[in-house]
Coordinates of C-alpha atoms and ligand atoms in Angstrom, one line a residue:
X1033 CA 19.7 -128.2 11.3
X1034 CA 16.5 -126.7 12.5
X1035 CA 16.6 -124.1 9.8
X1036 CA 17.1 -126.8 7.2
X1037 CA 14.2 -128.8 8.6
X1038 CA 12.0 -125.8 8.6
X1039 CA 12.8 -125.4 4.9
X1040 CA 11.9 -129.0 4.1
X1041 CA 8.7 -128.8 6.1
X1042 CA 7.8 -125.6 4.3
X1043 CA 8.2 -127.5 1.0
X1044 CA 6.2 -130.5 2.1
X1045 CA 3.5 -129.2 4.3
X1046 CA 2.5 -125.6 4.8
X1047 CA 0.5 -126.5 7.9
X1048 CA 3.4 -128.0 9.7
X1049 CA 5.5 -124.9 9.3
X1050 CA 3.3 -123.2 11.7
X1051 CA 4.3 -125.6 14.4
X1052 CA 8.0 -124.9 14.0
X1053 CA 9.1 -122.5 16.7
X1054 CA 10.0 -119.0 15.6
X1055 CA 13.8 -118.7 15.4
X1056 CA 14.0 -114.9 15.9
X1057 CA 11.7 -112.0 16.4
X1058 CA 11.9 -108.9 14.4
X1059 CA 13.3 -105.9 16.3
X1060 CA 13.0 -102.2 15.7
X1061 CA 15.6 -101.0 13.3
X1062 CA 17.6 -98.1 14.6
X1063 CA 18.9 -95.9 11.8
X1064 CA 21.8 -93.6 12.4
X1065 CA 22.4 -90.3 10.8
X1066 CA 23.8 -90.6 7.4
X1067 CA 27.6 -90.3 7.6
X1068 CA 28.7 -89.1 4.2
X1069 CA 26.4 -87.6 1.5
X1070 CA 28.4 -87.1 -1.7
X1071 CA 27.8 -83.7 -3.2
X1072 CA 26.0 -83.3 -6.4
X1073 CA 27.4 -81.2 -9.3
X1074 CA 26.5 -77.5 -9.1
X1075 CA 23.3 -76.7 -10.9
X1076 CA 20.9 -73.9 -11.0
X1077 CA 17.3 -73.5 -12.1
X1078 CA 17.9 -71.9 -15.5
X1079 CA 15.7 -68.9 -15.8
X1080 CA 16.3 -67.7 -19.3
X1081 CA 14.8 -69.6 -22.3
X1082 CA 14.5 -68.9 -26.0
X1083 CA 16.6 -68.7 -29.1
X1084 CA 20.2 -67.4 -28.9
X1085 CA 20.4 -63.7 -29.5
X1086 CA 24.0 -62.9 -28.6
X1087 CA 26.9 -61.8 -30.9
X1088 CA 28.4 -64.2 -33.5
X1089 CA 30.6 -66.8 -31.8
X1090 CA 34.4 -66.4 -32.0
X1091 CA 35.0 -70.1 -32.2
X1092 CA 32.9 -72.1 -34.6
X1093 CA 32.7 -75.7 -35.7
X1094 CA 33.4 -79.0 -34.0
X1095 CA 36.5 -79.6 -31.9
X1096 CA 39.2 -81.1 -34.1
X1097 CA 42.9 -81.9 -34.3
X1098 CA 45.0 -83.6 -37.0
X1099 CA 42.7 -85.8 -39.1
X1100 CA 44.4 -88.7 -40.7
X1101 CA 41.9 -90.0 -43.2
X1102 CA 38.5 -89.0 -44.6
X1103 CA 36.8 -92.2 -43.3
X1104 CA 37.5 -95.5 -41.5
X1105 CA 38.1 -98.3 -44.0
X1106 CA 35.9 -101.3 -43.7
X1107 CA 37.8 -104.5 -42.7
X1108 CA 37.0 -108.2 -42.3
X1109 CA 36.2 -109.5 -38.8
X1110 CA 39.1 -109.2 -36.3
X1111 CA 41.5 -112.2 -36.2
X1112 CA 40.3 -115.0 -33.9
X1113 CA 36.7 -113.8 -33.9
X1114 CA 35.5 -117.3 -34.6
X1115 CA 38.0 -119.2 -32.4
X1116 CA 35.9 -119.8 -29.4
X1117 CA 33.9 -123.0 -29.6
X1118 CA 30.4 -122.1 -28.4
X1119 CA 29.3 -125.6 -27.2
X1120 CA 28.3 -125.0 -23.6
X1121 CA 31.5 -126.7 -22.3
X1122 CA 34.3 -125.1 -20.3
X1123 CA 37.5 -124.6 -22.4
X1124 CA 40.0 -123.2 -20.0
X1125 CA 40.8 -123.6 -16.3
X1126 CA 38.7 -121.5 -13.9
X1127 CA 40.4 -118.6 -12.2
X1128 CA 38.3 -119.2 -9.1
X1129 CA 35.3 -121.4 -8.0
X1130 CA 32.1 -120.6 -9.8
X1131 CA 34.1 -118.4 -12.2
X1132 CA 34.5 -119.1 -15.9
X1133 CA 37.7 -117.9 -17.6
X1134 CA 37.6 -114.8 -19.7
X1135 CA 35.7 -111.5 -19.6
X1136 CA 37.1 -108.0 -19.6
X1137 CA 37.9 -106.3 -16.3
X1138 CA 37.6 -109.6 -14.3
X1139 CA 41.2 -110.1 -13.2
X1140 CA 40.9 -108.3 -9.9
X1141 CA 42.3 -105.0 -10.9
X1142 CA 40.5 -102.2 -9.0
X1143 CA 38.1 -100.5 -11.4
X1144 CA 38.8 -96.8 -12.1
X1145 CA 35.8 -94.8 -13.0
X1146 CA 37.3 -92.3 -15.4
X1147 CA 37.4 -91.8 -19.1
X1148 CA 40.4 -93.4 -20.8
X1149 CA 40.5 -92.0 -24.3
X1150 CA 39.3 -89.1 -26.5
X1151 CA 36.5 -91.4 -27.6
X1152 CA 35.4 -91.9 -24.0
X1153 CA 35.7 -88.2 -23.1
X1154 CA 33.8 -87.0 -26.1
X1155 CA 31.1 -89.6 -25.7
X1156 CA 30.5 -88.9 -22.0
X1157 CA 30.6 -85.2 -22.6
X1158 CA 27.8 -85.6 -25.2
X1159 CA 25.8 -87.7 -22.7
X1160 CA 26.3 -84.9 -20.1
X1161 CA 24.9 -82.2 -22.5
X1162 CA 21.9 -84.5 -22.8
X1163 CA 21.5 -84.9 -19.0
X1164 CA 21.7 -81.2 -18.5
X1165 CA 19.0 -80.4 -21.1
X1166 CA 16.7 -83.0 -19.5
X1167 CA 17.2 -81.5 -16.0
X1168 CA 16.1 -78.1 -17.3
X1169 CA 13.4 -79.3 -19.7
X1170 CA 11.5 -81.3 -17.1
X1171 CA 11.6 -78.4 -14.6
X1172 CA 10.7 -75.9 -17.3
X1173 CA 7.6 -77.8 -18.3
X1174 CA 6.3 -78.1 -14.8
X1175 CA 6.7 -74.4 -14.2
X1176 CA 5.6 -73.2 -17.7
X1177 CA 2.1 -74.7 -17.7
X1178 CA -0.7 -74.1 -15.3
X1179 CA -2.3 -76.8 -13.2
X1180 CA -5.4 -76.4 -15.4
X1181 CA -3.4 -77.0 -18.6
X1182 CA -1.9 -80.2 -17.0
X1183 CA -5.2 -81.5 -15.8
X1184 CA -6.8 -80.8 -19.2
X1185 CA -4.2 -83.1 -20.7
X1186 CA -5.1 -85.8 -18.1
X1187 CA -1.9 -85.4 -16.1
X1188 CA -2.6 -85.1 -12.4
X1189 CA -0.6 -83.9 -9.4
X1190 CA 0.9 -87.3 -8.7
X1191 CA 1.9 -87.7 -12.3
X1192 CA 3.5 -84.2 -12.3
X1193 CA 5.4 -85.3 -9.2
X1194 CA 6.8 -88.1 -11.3
X1195 CA 8.1 -85.6 -13.9
X1196 CA 9.6 -83.6 -11.0
X1197 CA 11.3 -86.8 -9.8
X1198 CA 12.6 -87.5 -13.3
X1199 CA 14.2 -84.0 -13.3
X1200 CA 15.8 -84.8 -10.0
X1201 CA 17.2 -88.1 -11.4
X1202 CA 19.1 -86.0 -13.9
X1203 CA 21.0 -84.3 -11.1
X1204 CA 22.5 -87.7 -10.2
X1205 CA 23.2 -88.6 -13.8
X1206 CA 24.9 -85.2 -14.4
X1207 CA 26.9 -85.7 -11.3
X1208 CA 28.2 -89.2 -12.0
X1209 CA 29.2 -88.2 -15.6
X1210 CA 30.8 -84.9 -14.5
X1211 CA 32.8 -86.9 -11.9
X1212 CA 34.1 -89.3 -14.5
X1213 CA 35.1 -86.4 -16.9
X1214 CA 36.8 -84.1 -14.4
X1215 CA 36.9 -80.3 -14.0
X1216 CA 36.4 -79.4 -17.7
X1217 CA 33.2 -81.3 -17.9
X1218 CA 30.5 -79.3 -19.8
X1219 CA 28.3 -77.2 -17.6
X1220 CA 24.6 -76.4 -17.7
X1221 CA 23.5 -74.2 -20.7
X1222 CA 20.4 -72.3 -21.6
X1223 CA 17.8 -73.8 -23.9
X1224 CA 15.1 -73.2 -26.5
X1225 CA 12.2 -75.6 -26.7
X1226 CA 9.9 -76.0 -29.7
X1227 CA 7.0 -76.4 -27.4
X1228 CA 3.9 -74.2 -26.8
X1229 CA 1.6 -76.5 -24.8
X1230 CA 1.5 -79.6 -22.6
X1231 CA 0.9 -82.0 -25.4
X1232 CA 3.8 -80.7 -27.4
X1233 CA 6.0 -80.8 -24.3
X1234 CA 5.2 -84.5 -23.8
X1235 CA 6.0 -85.3 -27.4
X1236 CA 9.3 -83.4 -27.3
X1237 CA 10.3 -85.2 -24.2
X1238 CA 9.4 -88.6 -25.6
X1239 CA 11.5 -87.9 -28.7
X1240 CA 14.4 -86.2 -26.8
X1241 CA 14.7 -89.1 -24.3
X1242 CA 14.7 -91.6 -27.2
X1243 CA 17.7 -90.0 -28.9
X1244 CA 19.2 -89.7 -25.4
X1245 CA 19.0 -93.3 -24.7
X1246 CA 19.8 -94.4 -28.3
X1247 CA 22.8 -92.1 -28.4
X1248 CA 24.3 -93.8 -25.4
X1249 CA 23.5 -97.4 -26.6
X1250 CA 25.4 -96.6 -29.8
X1251 CA 28.7 -95.9 -28.0
X1252 CA 28.5 -97.8 -24.7
X1253 CA 30.0 -101.1 -25.9
X1254 CA 32.8 -99.1 -27.7
X1255 CA 34.1 -97.2 -24.6
X1256 CA 37.7 -97.9 -23.6
X1257 CA 36.6 -97.6 -19.9
X1258 CA 34.5 -100.5 -18.8
X1259 CA 34.0 -99.0 -15.4
X1260 CA 32.7 -95.7 -17.0
X1261 CA 30.4 -97.8 -19.2
X1262 CA 29.1 -99.5 -16.1
X1263 CA 28.0 -96.3 -14.4
X1264 CA 26.6 -94.7 -17.5
X1265 CA 24.6 -97.9 -18.2
X1266 CA 23.1 -97.6 -14.7
X1267 CA 21.9 -94.0 -15.6
X1268 CA 20.7 -94.7 -19.1
X1269 CA 18.4 -97.5 -18.0
X1270 CA 16.6 -94.9 -16.0
X1271 CA 16.4 -92.7 -19.1
X1272 CA 14.9 -95.6 -20.9
X1273 CA 12.1 -95.7 -18.3
X1274 CA 11.6 -92.0 -18.7
X1275 CA 11.1 -92.4 -22.5
X1276 CA 8.5 -95.0 -21.9
X1277 CA 6.7 -92.9 -19.3
X1278 CA 6.5 -89.9 -21.6
X1279 CA 5.0 -92.2 -24.3
X1280 CA 2.4 -93.3 -21.7
X1281 CA 1.7 -89.6 -20.9
X1282 CA 1.1 -89.0 -24.6
X1283 CA -1.3 -92.0 -24.8
X1284 CA 1.0 -94.0 -27.0
X1285 CA 1.8 -97.7 -26.8
X1286 CA 4.7 -97.7 -24.3
X1287 CA 7.1 -99.8 -26.2
X1288 CA 6.1 -101.0 -29.7
X1289 CA 9.4 -102.7 -30.4
X1290 CA 11.4 -105.7 -29.2
X1291 CA 14.8 -104.0 -29.2
X1292 CA 15.8 -100.4 -28.6
X1293 CA 17.8 -98.8 -31.4
X1294 CA 21.3 -97.4 -30.9
X1295 CA 22.6 -94.4 -33.0
X1296 CA 26.0 -92.8 -33.5
X1297 CA 27.1 -89.9 -31.3
X1298 CA 27.0 -87.4 -34.2
X1299 CA 23.3 -88.3 -34.7
X1300 CA 22.5 -87.6 -31.0
X1301 CA 24.5 -84.4 -31.2
X1302 CA 22.7 -83.3 -34.4
X1303 CA 19.3 -83.8 -32.8
X1304 CA 20.2 -82.2 -29.5
X1305 CA 22.3 -79.2 -30.4
X1306 CA 19.5 -77.1 -32.1
X1307 CA 17.7 -76.9 -28.7
X1308 CA 20.8 -75.5 -26.8
X1309 CA 20.9 -71.7 -27.1
X1310 CA 24.0 -70.8 -25.1
X1311 CA 26.6 -72.3 -22.9
X1312 CA 29.2 -70.7 -20.6
X1313 CA 31.9 -69.0 -22.6
X1314 CA 34.7 -71.4 -21.9
X1315 CA 32.5 -74.5 -22.3
X1316 CA 34.2 -77.7 -23.4
X1317 CA 33.4 -78.3 -27.1
X1318 CA 32.5 -81.5 -28.8
X1319 CA 34.1 -83.3 -31.8
X1320 CA 30.8 -84.6 -33.2
X1321 CA 29.3 -83.7 -36.6
X1322 CA 26.1 -81.7 -36.9
X1323 CA 24.1 -83.1 -39.8
X1324 CA 21.6 -80.9 -41.7
X1325 CA 17.9 -81.2 -40.6
X1326 CA 15.5 -83.5 -42.4
X1327 CA 11.9 -82.3 -42.3
X1328 CA 9.3 -85.0 -42.5
X1329 CA 6.5 -83.2 -44.3
X1330 CA 3.8 -85.7 -43.3
X1331 CA 5.4 -86.8 -40.0
X1332 CA 2.7 -88.9 -38.2
X1333 CA 1.2 -86.8 -35.4
X1334 CA 0.3 -88.8 -32.3
X1335 CA -2.1 -86.1 -31.0
X1336 CA -4.5 -86.8 -33.9
X1337 CA -7.1 -89.5 -34.0
X1338 CA -5.8 -90.3 -37.4
X1339 CA -2.1 -89.7 -36.7
X1340 CA -1.1 -90.6 -40.3
X1341 CA -3.3 -87.8 -41.7
X1342 CA -0.9 -85.0 -40.9
X1343 CA 0.7 -82.3 -43.1
X1344 CA 3.3 -79.8 -42.0
X1345 CA 2.5 -80.6 -38.3
X1346 CA 5.9 -80.5 -36.8
X1347 CA 7.7 -77.7 -34.9
X1348 CA 10.7 -78.0 -37.2
X1349 CA 13.3 -80.3 -38.6
X1350 CA 15.6 -82.8 -36.7
X1351 CA 13.3 -83.8 -33.8
X1352 CA 10.2 -83.3 -36.0
X1353 CA 8.1 -83.1 -32.8
X1354 CA 4.4 -82.7 -33.0
X1355 CA 2.5 -79.4 -33.3
X1356 CA -1.1 -79.2 -32.2
X1357 CA -1.6 -75.8 -33.9
X1358 CA -3.8 -76.9 -36.8
X1359 CA -5.7 -79.7 -35.1
X1360 CA -9.4 -79.1 -34.3
X1361 CA -10.7 -80.3 -31.0
X1362 CA -12.7 -83.0 -32.7
X1363 CA -9.6 -84.4 -34.4
X1364 CA -7.6 -84.6 -31.1
X1365 CA -7.5 -88.2 -29.8
X1366 CA -7.3 -86.9 -26.3
X1367 CA -11.0 -86.0 -26.5
X1368 CA -12.1 -89.1 -28.5
X1369 CA -15.0 -90.9 -26.8
X1370 CA -14.4 -94.0 -28.8
X1371 CA -12.0 -96.1 -26.7
X1372 CA -10.3 -97.5 -29.8
X1373 CA -9.4 -94.0 -31.0
X1374 CA -8.6 -92.2 -27.7
X1375 CA -5.1 -91.4 -26.4
X1376 CA -5.5 -90.2 -22.8
X1377 CA -2.5 -90.9 -20.6
X1378 CA -2.5 -94.6 -19.7
X1379 CA -0.3 -97.5 -18.9
X1380 CA -1.0 -98.7 -22.4
X1381 CA -3.2 -97.6 -25.3
X1382 CA -3.8 -99.4 -28.6
X1383 CA -4.6 -97.3 -31.6
X1384 CA -6.9 -98.8 -34.2
X1385 CA -5.6 -96.3 -36.8
X1386 CA -1.8 -96.8 -37.0
X1387 CA 0.5 -93.8 -37.0
X1388 CA 2.5 -95.2 -39.9
X1389 CA 2.6 -98.5 -41.8
X1390 CA 4.5 -100.3 -44.5
X1391 CA 3.9 -98.7 -47.9
X1392 CA 3.2 -95.3 -46.5
X1393 CA 4.4 -92.5 -48.8
X1394 CA 6.6 -90.2 -46.8
X1395 CA 7.4 -86.7 -48.1
X1396 CA 10.7 -85.3 -47.3
X1397 CA 12.5 -82.0 -47.4
X1398 CA 16.0 -81.3 -46.1
X1399 CA 18.2 -78.4 -45.3
X1400 CA 21.5 -77.6 -47.1
X1401 CA 24.7 -77.7 -45.0
X1402 CA 26.4 -74.7 -43.6
X1403 CA 23.7 -73.6 -41.1
X1404 CA 24.8 -72.3 -37.7
X1405 CA 23.4 -74.4 -34.8
X1406 CA 23.9 -75.3 -31.2
X1407 CA 25.3 -73.4 -28.2
X1408 CA 25.9 -69.7 -29.2
X1409 CA 25.3 -70.7 -32.8
X1410 CA 28.8 -71.9 -32.7
X1411 CA 28.5 -75.2 -34.6
X1412 CA 28.0 -75.6 -38.3
X1413 CA 25.9 -78.3 -40.1
X1414 CA 27.9 -80.3 -42.6
X1415 CA 27.6 -83.3 -45.0
X1416 CA 29.8 -84.6 -47.8
X1417 CA 26.8 -86.0 -49.7
X1418 CA 25.9 -84.1 -52.9
X1419 CA 22.7 -86.0 -53.7
X1420 CA 20.8 -88.3 -51.4
X1421 CA 19.5 -91.5 -53.0
X1422 CA 18.2 -93.6 -50.1
X1423 CA 16.2 -93.2 -46.9
X1424 CA 17.8 -95.3 -44.1
X1425 CA 15.1 -96.4 -41.6
X1426 CA 17.1 -97.0 -38.4
X1427 CA 15.1 -98.9 -35.7
X1428 CA 15.5 -101.9 -33.4
X1429 CA 18.5 -103.9 -34.7
X1430 CA 18.0 -102.8 -38.3
X1431 CA 18.9 -100.4 -40.9
X1432 CA 16.5 -100.8 -43.8
X1433 CA 16.8 -98.7 -47.0
X1434 CA 14.1 -97.4 -49.3
X1435 CA 15.0 -95.6 -52.5
X1436 CA 14.3 -91.9 -52.7
X1437 CA 12.0 -90.9 -55.6
X1438 CA 11.5 -87.6 -57.3
X1439 CA 14.7 -86.3 -55.8
X1440 CA 15.0 -82.5 -56.4
X1441 CA 18.4 -81.1 -55.5
X1442 CA 17.1 -77.7 -56.3
X1443 CA 14.2 -77.8 -53.7
X1444 CA 15.9 -80.5 -51.6
X1445 CA 12.7 -82.6 -51.7
X1446 CA 11.9 -86.2 -52.4
X1447 CA 9.5 -88.9 -51.2
X1448 CA 9.9 -92.6 -50.3
X1449 CA 7.8 -95.5 -49.2
X1450 CA 8.0 -97.0 -45.7
X1451 CA 9.6 -100.5 -46.3
X1452 CA 7.9 -103.7 -45.1
X1453 CA 10.6 -105.3 -42.9
X1454 CA 10.7 -107.4 -39.8
X1455 CA 13.4 -107.9 -37.2
X1456 CA 12.0 -111.3 -36.4
X1457 CA 8.9 -113.1 -37.3
X1458 CA 5.9 -111.1 -35.9
X1459 CA 8.1 -108.1 -35.0
X1460 CA 7.9 -105.3 -37.6
X1461 CA 11.3 -103.6 -37.6
X1462 CA 9.8 -100.2 -38.2
X1463 CA 7.7 -99.0 -35.3
X1464 CA 7.9 -96.6 -32.4
X1465 CA 10.1 -93.5 -32.1
X1466 CA 13.0 -94.1 -34.4
X1467 CA 15.3 -92.4 -36.9
X1468 CA 15.4 -91.6 -40.6
X1469 CA 18.5 -90.6 -42.4
X1470 CA 19.0 -89.7 -46.0
X1471 CA 22.1 -91.3 -47.5
X1472 CA 23.9 -91.4 -50.9
X1473 CA 24.4 -95.2 -50.7
X1474 CA 22.7 -98.2 -49.1
X1475 CA 25.8 -99.4 -47.1
X1476 CA 25.3 -102.6 -45.1
X1477 CA 25.7 -101.6 -41.5
X1478 CA 24.6 -103.3 -38.2
X1479 CA 24.2 -102.0 -34.7
X1480 CA 27.9 -102.2 -33.8
X1481 CA 29.2 -100.4 -36.9
X1482 CA 26.4 -98.0 -37.7
X1483 CA 28.9 -95.1 -37.4
X1484 CA 30.4 -96.3 -40.7
X1485 CA 27.3 -94.8 -42.3
X1486 CA 28.2 -91.2 -41.2
X1487 CA 30.2 -90.2 -44.3
X1488 CA 27.1 -91.0 -46.3
X1489 CA 24.5 -89.2 -44.3
X1490 CA 22.9 -86.1 -45.9
X1491 CA 20.2 -85.2 -43.3
X1492 CA 18.7 -86.6 -40.2
X1493 CA 15.3 -86.8 -38.5
X1494 CA 13.3 -88.6 -35.8
X1495 CA 10.5 -90.5 -37.4
X1496 CA 7.3 -91.3 -35.5
X1497 CA 6.4 -94.8 -36.7
X1498 CA 4.2 -95.9 -33.9
Ligands
NAG1481 C1 14.8 -75.5 -8.6 O1 13.4 -75.2 -8.4 C2 12.7 -76.3 -7.7 C3 11.3 -75.9 -7.5 O2 10.8 -75.7 -8.8 C4 13.4 -76.4 -6.3 O3 12.8 -77.5 -5.6 C5 14.8 -76.7 -6.5 O4 15.4 -76.7 -5.2 C6 15.5 -75.6 -7.3 N1 16.9 -76.0 -7.5 C7 17.9 -75.2 -7.4 C8 19.3 -75.7 -7.7 O5 17.8 -74.0 -7.1
NAG1482 C1 29.1 -103.7 -40.7 O1 29.1 -105.0 -40.1 C2 28.5 -106.0 -40.9 C3 28.6 -107.3 -40.1 O2 27.7 -107.2 -39.0 C4 29.3 -106.2 -42.1 O3 28.7 -107.1 -43.0 C5 29.3 -104.9 -42.9 O4 30.1 -105.0 -44.0 C6 29.9 -103.8 -42.0 N1 29.8 -102.5 -42.7 C7 30.9 -101.7 -42.9 C8 30.6 -100.5 -43.6 O5 32.0 -102.0 -42.4
NAG1483 C1 42.6 -118.9 -33.5 O1 42.7 -119.8 -34.5 C2 43.8 -119.6 -35.4 C3 43.6 -120.6 -36.6 O2 42.8 -121.7 -36.3 C4 45.1 -119.8 -34.7 O3 46.2 -119.6 -35.5 C5 45.1 -118.9 -33.5 O4 46.3 -119.1 -32.7 C6 43.9 -119.0 -32.6 N1 43.9 -117.9 -31.7 C7 43.7 -118.1 -30.4 C8 43.7 -116.9 -29.5 O5 43.4 -119.2 -29.9
NAG1484 C1 44.3 -107.1 -15.6 O1 43.6 -106.6 -16.7 C2 43.9 -105.2 -17.0 C3 43.0 -104.8 -18.1 O2 41.7 -104.9 -17.7 C4 45.4 -105.2 -17.4 O3 45.8 -103.9 -17.7 C5 46.2 -105.7 -16.2 O4 47.6 -105.7 -16.6 C6 45.8 -107.1 -15.8 N1 46.4 -107.5 -14.6 C7 47.1 -108.6 -14.5 C8 47.7 -108.9 -13.1 O5 47.1 -109.4 -15.4
NAG1485 C1 6.7 -70.5 -21.1 O1 7.8 -70.5 -21.9 C2 7.8 -69.6 -23.0 C3 9.0 -69.8 -23.8 O2 10.2 -69.8 -23.0 C4 7.7 -68.2 -22.4 O3 7.6 -67.3 -23.5 C5 6.4 -68.1 -21.5 O4 6.4 -66.9 -20.9 C6 6.5 -69.2 -20.4 N1 5.2 -69.2 -19.7 C7 5.2 -69.3 -18.4 C8 3.8 -69.2 -17.8 O5 6.2 -69.4 -17.7
NAG1486 C1 35.4 -71.9 -17.1 O1 36.0 -70.9 -16.3 C2 35.6 -71.0 -14.9 C3 36.2 -69.8 -14.2 O2 37.6 -69.6 -14.6 C4 36.1 -72.3 -14.3 O3 35.7 -72.4 -13.0 C5 35.5 -73.4 -15.1 O4 36.0 -74.7 -14.6 C6 35.9 -73.3 -16.6 N1 35.1 -74.3 -17.3 C7 35.6 -75.1 -18.2 C8 34.7 -76.0 -18.9 O5 36.8 -75.0 -18.5
NAG1487 C1 3.5 -101.2 -33.9 O1 3.4 -101.8 -32.7 C2 2.0 -101.7 -32.2 C3 2.0 -102.3 -30.8 O2 2.6 -103.6 -30.8 C4 1.2 -102.6 -33.1 O3 -0.2 -102.5 -32.7 C5 1.3 -102.0 -34.5 O4 0.6 -102.8 -35.4 C6 2.7 -101.9 -34.9 N1 2.8 -101.2 -36.2 C7 3.3 -101.8 -37.3 C8 3.3 -100.9 -38.5 O5 3.6 -102.9 -37.4
NAG1488 C1 -6.0 -91.9 -42.0 O1 -5.3 -91.0 -42.8 C2 -4.6 -91.7 -43.9 C3 -3.8 -90.6 -44.6 O2 -4.6 -89.5 -45.0 C4 -5.7 -92.3 -44.8 O3 -5.0 -92.9 -45.9 C5 -6.5 -93.3 -44.0 O4 -7.5 -93.8 -44.8 C6 -7.1 -92.7 -42.8 N1 -7.6 -93.7 -41.9 C7 -8.9 -93.6 -41.4 C8 -9.4 -94.8 -40.7 O5 -9.6 -92.6 -41.6
NAG1489 C1 3.5 -78.2 -46.5 O1 4.7 -77.5 -46.7 C2 5.3 -77.5 -47.9 C3 6.5 -76.7 -48.0 O2 7.1 -76.6 -46.8 C4 4.2 -77.0 -49.0 O3 4.8 -77.1 -50.3 C5 2.9 -77.7 -48.9 O4 2.0 -77.1 -49.7 C6 2.4 -77.8 -47.5 N1 1.3 -78.7 -47.4 C7 0.2 -78.4 -46.8 C8 -0.9 -79.4 -46.9 O5 0.0 -77.4 -46.1
NAG1490 C1 -14.8 -96.8 -32.8 O1 -13.9 -96.7 -33.8 C2 -13.6 -97.9 -34.6 C3 -12.4 -97.7 -35.5 O2 -12.6 -96.5 -36.3 C4 -14.9 -98.3 -35.3 O3 -14.7 -99.5 -36.0 C5 -16.0 -98.4 -34.3 O4 -17.3 -98.6 -35.0 C6 -16.2 -97.2 -33.4 N1 -17.1 -97.5 -32.3 C7 -18.1 -96.6 -32.1 C8 -19.0 -97.0 -30.9 O5 -18.3 -95.6 -32.7
NAG1491 C1 17.0 -106.9 -38.8 O1 18.0 -107.3 -37.8 C2 18.1 -108.7 -37.5 C3 19.1 -108.9 -36.5 O2 20.4 -108.4 -36.9 C4 18.3 -109.5 -38.8 O3 18.3 -110.9 -38.5 C5 17.2 -109.2 -39.8 O4 17.5 -109.8 -41.0 C6 17.1 -107.7 -40.1 N1 16.0 -107.4 -40.9 C7 16.1 -106.6 -42.0 C8 14.8 -106.5 -42.8 O5 17.1 -106.1 -42.3
NAG1492 C1 21.1 -101.5 -52.3 O1 20.4 -101.2 -53.5 C2 20.6 -102.1 -54.5 C3 19.8 -101.6 -55.7 O2 19.9 -100.2 -55.8 C4 20.1 -103.5 -54.1 O3 20.4 -104.4 -55.2 C5 20.8 -103.9 -52.9 O4 20.2 -105.1 -52.4 C6 20.6 -102.9 -51.8 N1 21.4 -103.3 -50.6 C7 20.9 -103.0 -49.4 C8 21.8 -103.4 -48.3 O5 19.8 -102.5 -49.1

C-alpha cells in the first residue's frame, strides 16, 4: 500500500514525494567471480595479406549436388495467404493469458540453436565468411596506417578504439555462427584489400558492411531455423551500426534511406569472394553463384567535393570502392573550408552537391563470365545472360529498372540513367550505399523474392547513390 501511495503522490505532487519515508537504502553490490566464460572460436591475427599466389586449385566452382531444374518457377500466393481477417479483433482462443494464438516457435518447444537445412547451413556459412573478413579487416586497418595518417583523416585515438572494439565484436559473431554450424564451419582465411590509405579503408568498410548486413536481411526470414535466425539477427543489428559508423567516419550522411535493402546470398558472395585470397585446404565450400563484376565507370566518389564528378575512380569492379589516387588536395572534401562542402568525420554531414541524382547518366562496363575468383582462385564467375538489357537499382524496398542504352556486347559497355523513383512520398528510393545489377529482363521482384532475379543477372556492383 505504501508503495502504491508513493506512486500516486509522485504523480500528483512532486514536493510531497520527498516527505514519503525511504523504503530501502542502496547497498554496495558484491560481485562474485564469473563462473562460466564460454570460449570463443579459435582465431589468429592474420599476418599475410595480398593476392593469391599459390598453385591452381584442385577443386573449382560452387559446391553442388543433383540439380533438378534450371530455375524456380513463379507461383501465385500460397493457399490461405488471405484467410486471416486483419481487423484488430481476436479470432482464436488464447493459449495463455496475454498471449494471442499463432506465431512460429511459440508452442513451448525448447528452441534448438542449430541449422536445420542446406539452405540454413549455406546461408550461415556465408555469413561466417563475412564475419571473418571483418575481424581481420578492422584489425588490419588499425595496424596498417600510422597514427599520423589516422589523425590526418580526422580519426582520433578514441575513434580508433571504436574500430578495435568493432573488430572484437566480430569474434562474438564468428563464435555464435560457428557454434550453430558445427565442426565443419568455415575457418578464418587470408585476404586482399583494395585499399591504400585511410580514406579508402573507410570506404571499403562502409561498402563491405553494407553487403554484409543486406546479405543477411535477404535470407533471414527464409531460414528453416527460427532460433538460428534469432541469434544471427542479434549479431547483424550490430553490423548495421558498424555500417553507419563507417559512413560517419567518411563524412557521409549516416543513413540516407528509410529502409535497409536486402540482397540474395549469391550477391553477397559475389561481392565478398574477390577479397578472400586463400582459405585452409579443407575449408567448407559454398553453393552460391559468383556473378561477373560490374564496373561503374563514373561511380560517385564520396572523397570528392563534387562526388558526382568522378571518372575511373574505383579500385575495381564489384565493390567499386573509392580511390583517392587522382584527386588533388583542393578537390578532397576532407579539406574543404566551406561547411556545406566538407566531409570530415561527424555524426552527420549534409552535402550540398549530391553524389548521385535522378537522371544522372551512369556509364557501365562489365566482365565476361569464367573468371577465377575467391579463396585460392577456386570459384568461377558465371551468368546465363547473353546480353543485358536493364539496370536493376536495388535499394530500400525497391527494385527499379532503367533500360541499358548503347549496349556493346563486344566491349561489354553501356550506359543508363538513374531512375526517379520513391519508396514513399518524400523518400527517394535510390539513395545511400546500394546495389546495381545488369539483367536481361525487368522481372517484377520484391524483397522476399528478389532471389528469383538471379537467373537474369549478368553482372553486379555496389552503387554509391548518397
Ligand atoms: C591480435 O592483435 C591484437 C593487437 O593488435 C591483440 O590485442 C589481440 O589479442 C590479438 N589476437 C590474437 C588472437 O592473437
Ligand atoms: C515476386 O513477388 C511479387 C509480389 O510481392 C509478385 O508480384 C512477383 O510476381 C513475384 N516475382 C516472381 C518472379 O515470382
Ligand atoms: C482459407 O479459406 C479457404 C476459402 O475461403 C478455406 O477453404 C480454407 O479452409 C481456409 N483455410 C484456413 C486455414 O482457414
Ligand atoms: C510445436 O511446434 C513445433 C514446430 O515449431 C512442432 O514441431 C511441434 O510438434 C509442436 N509441438 C506441439 C506439442 O504441438
Ligand atoms: C599495409 O598493407 C599493405 C598491403 O597488405 C602492405 O603492402 C603494407 O606493407 C602494409 N603497411 C604497413 C605499415 O603495415
Ligand atoms: C580441416 O582439417 C583439420 C585437421 O584435420 C580439422 O581440424 C578441421 O576441422 C577441418 N576443417 C574442416 C572445415 O573440415
Ligand atoms: C539522399 O538523402 C540525403 C539525406 O536525406 C538527401 O539530402 C538527398 O537529397 C538524397 N538524395 C536524393 C537523390 O534524393
Ligand atoms: C558536379 O559534377 C557534375 C558532373 O560532372 C556536374 O554536372 C555538376 O555541375 C557539378 N556540380 C557542381 C556544383 O559543380
Ligand atoms: C575510363 O576508363 C575507360 C575504360 O576503362 C576509358 O575508355 C575512359 O577513357 C576512361 N576515362 C577517363 C576520363 O579516364
Ligand atoms: C559554400 O558552398 C556553397 C555551395 O557550393 C555556396 O553556395 C556558398 O556560396 C559557399 N560559401 C562560401 C562562404 O564560399
Ligand atoms: C517501392 O517499394 C514500395 C514498397 O514495396 C512500393 O510501395 C513502391 O511502389 C515501390 N516504388 C517503386 C518506384 O517501385
Ligand atoms: C519492363 O519494361 C517494359 C518496357 O520495356 C515496360 O513496359 C514495363 O512496365 C517494365 N516493367 C517493370 C517491372 O519495370
